[in-house]
């Protein structure tokens, strides 16, 4: 068992990691030459306001009285500047959002391993290219840009992490802190000659990160009074800062201002996915070099927000979030960030046609430099006879386009030059994608070979060792030796091929893994097993249509009727049927987007009191009570210890596990999902009884004991373990189905409010760990029930595990082909999550199986008792 489990864990870890090498490696290359517009810039300095978590619709809309939440910014839109919507990309989190704004590229998802706080790879940014940058705001955002900057010209001023408290009385203080420190900074500059000289240099950036709106959105929801009041405070603060700067610089007209957001927020106070409320953020620009408002007779956008916002007369200029970086670079004349893939939005610029053409030419050359570097790197690591260049942008084509564009500029045919540069940018971006995905097919085939080989091996191993379907065969030593040498030679050839191309070490894992796996397959007799195909299709459909699980549970409810078990055990059958139908309701429940319903939680007195007390305290802005926090953490810490104090008899131990874990689960619940473990546990008890009845109904030769006297710690003689029956595959199918029902329920309940009984100060790793434990609790309950089923049916857990691992691996291979990095970002995020969930599910279940065995079989005795023997 240990060898198979360890091998399975390693193989599935490889499969899980593979999509990040195949689909989501870092897009960055290094070694390019900085490119800047050769003409003088319109602004000497840039002020960037980023209102974290600010939704476009909330900022732009008017209330019932026709009044804006941000009257100063509304006045900018109508009389002084340009405006539009900035379209962000998944994941809509703070780090990738700020990277896109300030560095001009969309971060790869591998940055999640660092909590979106640190740079997984080095990158260039507007701050790095500036003469000086001063920034104020959150310690989660500012340091990552100072860390990545060359030299010591990026200065950060952060409040302490403890101030980022979702339960704080007034989160607007985070923004007030920023505004006050900016004012104090410029007051100090008046009397400090060194500082005064620095802030009067050209190419200066001032960055104000305003976190209060995001914090209030998480704590109170975007439709709350607190969220909207915070917007009013930000609007007032920006007005004051602009006045302060204009006074400091003597109204020299050389300051450009940009207001935007890193991401939006859903109605229930979360972000990270691709809903329009998360991806549509505001963009308002004004000051030096920025176009004045442009009135239009009509304009068309698919979202139809213009009428709602009463802004249909003012031209709306939408951009992709990464386009803001080249806009800022153009305004103050710094080189475009080296890794930027943003396209300069010319409509925002108030400058000559010559300046716009030169800026677009610079933008095209900067992106072309990345293309050339990417092509060079790929060419150096690929055998010459295997290298296939990007045909649409050959070296000759690059030179011709650049010469023609430069000629147009010399001839003052600026419109033609801009159009040609846009074509070059489009081709260069397409070529970047081509070389970035160059190895995808090769790696994909390798991983699929490993997938199919592993699944085939497990199926054949089940057939050979746990059934009587195999035929006895004589070992042929000559053929065995030939196989060994043959596969060894294949492995050596693959390794040599990778070595001469200087491939990354991960390529060796993906390409060499199929070799030992397929050697193991060929060592077993060949069979064709198609019995699991319908199961796999049902499981796959459940990821796209949650109602599939409802249909499956209704079918489960009818299982005793079909098999005539109802005639043998009417009460047990009735319990099973009712609980299956009750559980079938949960996948049909509303998805996220509901308000917490604390009144549902009445199961365990202490946990219920803590939950209600905590939410009441937070609603009254009194923070998280310390006693509640102590109780919550103590309950959580004891949830795995308390069951080990109870006897290991079946129902005593299972009831102890349920009550202990239920207390922790209630502390992590905010709605109807609190009822799910209760319904699930009832069904698990019924399942154990039904399996006992099924053994008797089918006349199994095993001696079935009364469940009440069965003991988890009772060691069954290995000779009593039997071979697999078709019913065992059905039991594995039930186990996976129960787990998937919970997956469908929990994936709709990632609510930040779930962890408020434990902490309210932002800490992504602790919060994430708590949510993972919330997910794990029902899985633990199902795993413990499955342990009871295994003991009841006298089949080793090793044999059952091979059955359900095969089913899940089949799902994993299916989702591997569905992973995509194109199309809508919602589709991309969904395809990633489905594959990762299935792979994590396999690893998760393997680990939980061990935890379930520990919880059910081990016992801690705090005091000695008289020994009692049980049958």
Short mmCIF file of C-alpha atoms in Angstrom, two decimals, residues 559 565 568-569 572-573 575-576 579-580 649-655 657-658 680-696 704-712 730-731 734-735 738 780-794 800 856:
data_model
loop_
_atom_site.label_atom_id
_atom_site.label_comp_id
_atom_site.label_asym_id
_atom_site.label_seq_id
_atom_site.Cartn_x
_atom_site.Cartn_y
_atom_site.Cartn_z
CA UNK A 559 -31.25 1.95 -5.81
CA UNK A 565 -33.38 -4.32 -0.78
CA UNK A 568 -35.47 -6.79 3.46
CA UNK A 569 -34.90 -3.52 5.38
CA UNK A 572 -33.16 1.59 6.52
CA UNK A 573 -34.32 1.89 2.90
CA UNK A 575 -33.96 6.59 5.64
CA UNK A 576 -31.61 6.15 2.69
CA UNK A 579 -31.66 11.47 2.91
CA UNK A 580 -30.61 11.05 -0.74
CA UNK A 649 -16.79 1.19 18.24
CA UNK A 650 -18.45 2.14 14.96
CA UNK A 651 -21.18 4.55 15.90
CA UNK A 652 -19.57 5.95 19.05
CA UNK A 653 -16.49 7.00 17.08
CA UNK A 654 -18.43 8.25 14.03
CA UNK A 655 -20.76 10.33 16.21
CA UNK A 657 -16.12 12.75 14.77
CA UNK A 658 -19.32 14.36 13.50
CA UNK A 680 -24.52 14.27 4.63
CA UNK A 681 -23.80 12.55 7.98
CA UNK A 682 -27.32 11.18 8.15
CA UNK A 683 -26.91 9.75 4.68
CA UNK A 684 -23.51 8.28 5.60
CA UNK A 685 -25.04 6.38 8.56
CA UNK A 686 -27.80 5.13 6.25
CA UNK A 687 -25.19 4.12 3.67
CA UNK A 688 -23.32 1.96 6.19
CA UNK A 689 -26.56 0.19 7.13
CA UNK A 690 -27.53 -0.27 3.48
CA UNK A 691 -24.19 -1.87 2.62
CA UNK A 692 -24.66 -4.34 5.47
CA UNK A 693 -28.13 -5.16 4.18
CA UNK A 694 -26.73 -5.49 0.64
CA UNK A 695 -24.22 -8.12 1.82
CA UNK A 696 -26.99 -10.17 3.36
CA UNK A 704 -21.63 -10.01 8.92
CA UNK A 705 -21.67 -8.84 12.51
CA UNK A 706 -24.04 -6.45 14.21
CA UNK A 707 -22.77 -2.96 13.35
CA UNK A 708 -22.94 -1.78 16.95
CA UNK A 709 -20.24 -4.24 18.02
CA UNK A 710 -17.93 -3.66 15.08
CA UNK A 711 -14.73 -1.96 16.08
CA UNK A 712 -12.56 0.20 13.80
CA UNK A 730 -20.60 0.66 -7.22
CA UNK A 731 -19.43 1.53 -3.68
CA UNK A 734 -20.98 6.25 -4.44
CA UNK A 735 -17.91 7.53 -2.60
CA UNK A 738 -20.75 12.07 -2.42
CA UNK A 780 -13.33 13.77 6.19
CA UNK A 781 -16.86 12.73 7.16
CA UNK A 782 -17.35 10.86 3.86
CA UNK A 783 -13.90 9.26 4.17
CA UNK A 784 -14.65 8.05 7.71
CA UNK A 785 -17.96 6.58 6.55
CA UNK A 786 -16.14 4.88 3.67
CA UNK A 787 -13.71 3.41 6.21
CA UNK A 788 -16.72 1.93 7.99
CA UNK A 789 -18.01 0.52 4.69
CA UNK A 790 -14.63 -1.07 4.02
CA UNK A 791 -14.57 -2.77 7.41
CA UNK A 792 -18.22 -3.88 7.03
CA UNK A 793 -17.64 -5.38 3.57
CA UNK A 794 -14.18 -6.75 4.50
CA UNK A 800 -11.14 0.40 -3.09
CA UNK A 856 -11.33 5.99 13.22
#
